[in-house]
Amino acid sequence: MNIILLLLLFLIMSATGLFGQGKATELKTVNTVNIERYLGRWYEIAKYPNRFQKSCVGNTTADYVLKSNGRIEVTNQCTKKDGKINRGVGEARVVDKRTNAKLEVRFAPRFLSFLPFVWGDYWIVELAEDYSYSVVAEPGRDYFWILARRPEMDDKTYQAILWRAEAMGFKPSRVERTPQNTVAQTAK
């Protein structure tokens, strides 16, 4: 009888994920974003390394400007190792009009915008009350950025963001800081 009880307990724990192998919880966004306040320049403080920013060595920024069609022009730029500026212009659209916290961004040419796979999720998962910093990710947790209105962030705020991000299922050990106001090294 005890073996049956233990087996039943094991099955229940496995099904509910109590062994730590359960499905990741759904990523939640902030409750609301005032798009007008979110516009403007953001400095990248840190990120998960990714393939499309491989050539960037620092001074990474994102500028958001509201377009007449209600979408947002996105201009990302960074300094490359050779000192040249890498710039990409794309477009974002709000996909959750109730909160404005879920957007999609594309950097592919406009004529390809009808293709769903050219759009990437841009979810605002944390936002300072005064809009001084933002944490952006996507539901699969493969991408992660910490953005701020100033090029530097105090370590206490940064560490607190990492701690909260870990509680959301992100891995602080993957996060790398982005140098700002740096001079690129000469290409070797």
XYZ file of C-alpha atoms in Angstrom:
188
model
C 0.000 0.000 0.000
C 2.843 2.410 0.820
C 4.409 1.829 -2.600
C 1.126 2.752 -4.325
C 0.863 5.903 -2.191
C 4.472 6.878 -2.984
C 3.912 6.239 -6.682
C 0.772 8.380 -6.648
C 2.625 11.181 -4.826
C 5.481 10.969 -7.370
C 3.031 11.207 -10.292
C 1.276 14.233 -8.770
C 4.574 16.014 -8.123
C 5.774 15.265 -11.647
C 2.564 16.520 -13.208
C 2.613 19.777 -11.245
C 6.289 20.452 -11.895
C 7.363 20.277 -8.285
C 10.607 18.604 -9.331
C 11.690 21.804 -11.088
C 11.337 20.291 -14.539
C 7.858 21.683 -15.181
C 6.941 23.997 -18.014
C 8.209 27.571 -17.627
C 5.580 29.983 -16.418
C 4.045 32.330 -18.925
C 6.024 35.547 -19.255
C 4.034 38.499 -17.971
C 4.335 42.055 -19.174
C 3.781 45.262 -17.261
C 0.149 46.298 -16.787
C 0.292 49.376 -18.965
C 2.681 51.437 -21.065
C 2.115 55.044 -22.072
C 3.556 54.940 -25.589
C 4.081 58.717 -25.689
C 6.275 58.507 -22.576
C 8.105 55.450 -23.938
C 9.200 57.246 -27.117
C 12.645 58.811 -27.345
C 16.165 57.551 -26.767
C 17.062 54.474 -24.744
C 20.590 53.319 -23.935
C 21.316 49.622 -23.813
C 22.662 48.804 -20.360
C 22.839 45.025 -20.784
C 21.536 42.161 -22.907
C 21.675 38.494 -23.701
C 24.258 38.139 -26.484
C 22.529 37.622 -29.831
C 23.476 37.082 -33.466
C 22.228 40.417 -34.802
C 24.326 42.485 -32.374
C 27.529 40.455 -32.750
C 29.468 43.273 -34.390
C 28.553 45.810 -31.667
C 31.181 46.659 -29.047
C 29.382 49.496 -27.284
C 27.429 52.744 -27.394
C 24.233 50.881 -28.282
C 21.079 52.991 -28.394
C 17.511 52.714 -29.595
C 15.418 55.702 -30.667
C 11.635 55.425 -30.928
C 9.568 57.959 -32.883
C 5.792 57.799 -33.439
C 4.851 57.698 -37.117
C 1.711 59.189 -38.655
C 0.271 55.682 -39.190
C 0.421 54.972 -35.435
C 3.405 52.658 -35.686
C 6.823 53.432 -34.214
C 10.010 54.032 -36.160
C 12.873 52.207 -34.449
C 16.464 53.279 -35.039
C 19.059 51.069 -33.388
C 22.726 51.922 -33.529
C 26.005 50.868 -32.007
C 29.730 51.290 -32.430
C 31.556 48.448 -34.162
C 35.093 47.319 -33.345
C 36.509 49.304 -36.284
C 34.938 52.493 -34.884
C 32.213 52.697 -37.518
C 28.588 53.159 -36.583
C 26.200 50.309 -37.331
C 22.643 51.622 -37.794
C 19.396 49.789 -38.469
C 15.994 51.345 -39.016
C 12.874 49.320 -38.452
C 9.290 49.583 -37.383
C 7.328 48.501 -34.322
C 3.620 47.911 -33.944
C 1.586 47.490 -30.777
C -0.108 44.078 -30.710
C -1.775 44.378 -27.293
C -3.721 47.665 -27.409
C -5.119 47.064 -23.904
C -1.689 47.376 -22.230
C 0.630 48.622 -25.022
C 3.213 46.307 -23.412
C 3.410 43.768 -26.241
C 4.884 45.000 -29.481
C 6.393 43.430 -32.553
C 9.426 44.854 -34.333
C 10.760 44.244 -37.820
C 13.959 45.347 -39.519
C 13.222 43.523 -42.775
C 12.215 45.687 -45.759
C 8.674 47.081 -45.657
C 7.569 45.022 -48.680
C 8.140 41.875 -46.569
C 6.057 43.113 -43.625
C 3.130 40.857 -44.585
C 5.265 37.842 -43.603
C 4.701 36.963 -39.930
C 8.234 35.644 -39.394
C 9.890 39.036 -40.087
C 8.283 40.410 -36.916
C 9.933 39.751 -33.547
C 8.278 39.989 -30.153
C 9.194 43.021 -28.036
C 7.551 42.625 -24.646
C 8.022 45.188 -21.903
C 8.321 43.032 -18.790
C 9.476 45.738 -16.392
C 9.226 49.513 -16.554
C 10.266 52.056 -13.948
C 7.402 54.235 -12.762
C 9.264 57.311 -14.018
C 10.210 55.565 -17.305
C 13.903 55.798 -16.409
C 14.527 52.145 -17.295
C 12.815 49.301 -19.092
C 13.327 45.553 -19.374
C 12.432 44.056 -22.743
C 12.230 40.392 -23.662
C 10.256 37.885 -25.671
C 8.041 35.062 -24.424
C 10.553 32.275 -25.178
C 13.128 34.044 -22.982
C 15.787 33.809 -25.693
C 16.229 37.588 -25.870
C 16.631 40.045 -23.009
C 17.599 43.725 -22.768
C 17.907 46.273 -19.985
C 17.428 49.793 -21.342
C 17.728 53.140 -19.589
C 17.258 56.810 -20.392
C 20.829 57.516 -19.320
C 23.978 55.721 -20.510
C 24.808 54.462 -17.003
C 22.814 52.658 -14.328
C 23.736 52.390 -10.675
C 24.740 48.910 -9.577
C 21.988 48.619 -6.949
C 19.251 49.148 -9.557
C 21.008 46.847 -12.040
C 21.363 44.006 -9.521
C 17.719 44.391 -8.425
C 16.605 44.110 -12.061
C 18.678 40.936 -12.494
C 17.186 39.464 -9.325
C 13.618 40.147 -10.551
C 14.516 38.847 -14.028
C 15.726 35.596 -12.512
C 12.342 35.233 -10.797
C 10.765 35.602 -14.276
C 12.870 32.724 -15.603
C 15.830 34.598 -17.101
C 19.452 33.647 -16.433
C 21.530 36.512 -14.994
C 24.707 34.582 -15.863
C 23.877 35.077 -19.575
C 23.487 38.852 -19.267
C 26.400 40.971 -20.468
C 26.798 44.674 -19.779
C 27.013 47.068 -22.690
C 29.795 49.670 -22.558
C 28.583 53.213 -23.221
C 30.657 56.235 -24.208
C 33.524 53.990 -25.215
C 35.984 54.433 -28.024
C 36.107 51.423 -30.331
C 39.311 49.460 -30.475
C 41.249 49.327 -33.693
C 40.454 46.304 -35.818
C 43.159 43.648 -35.661
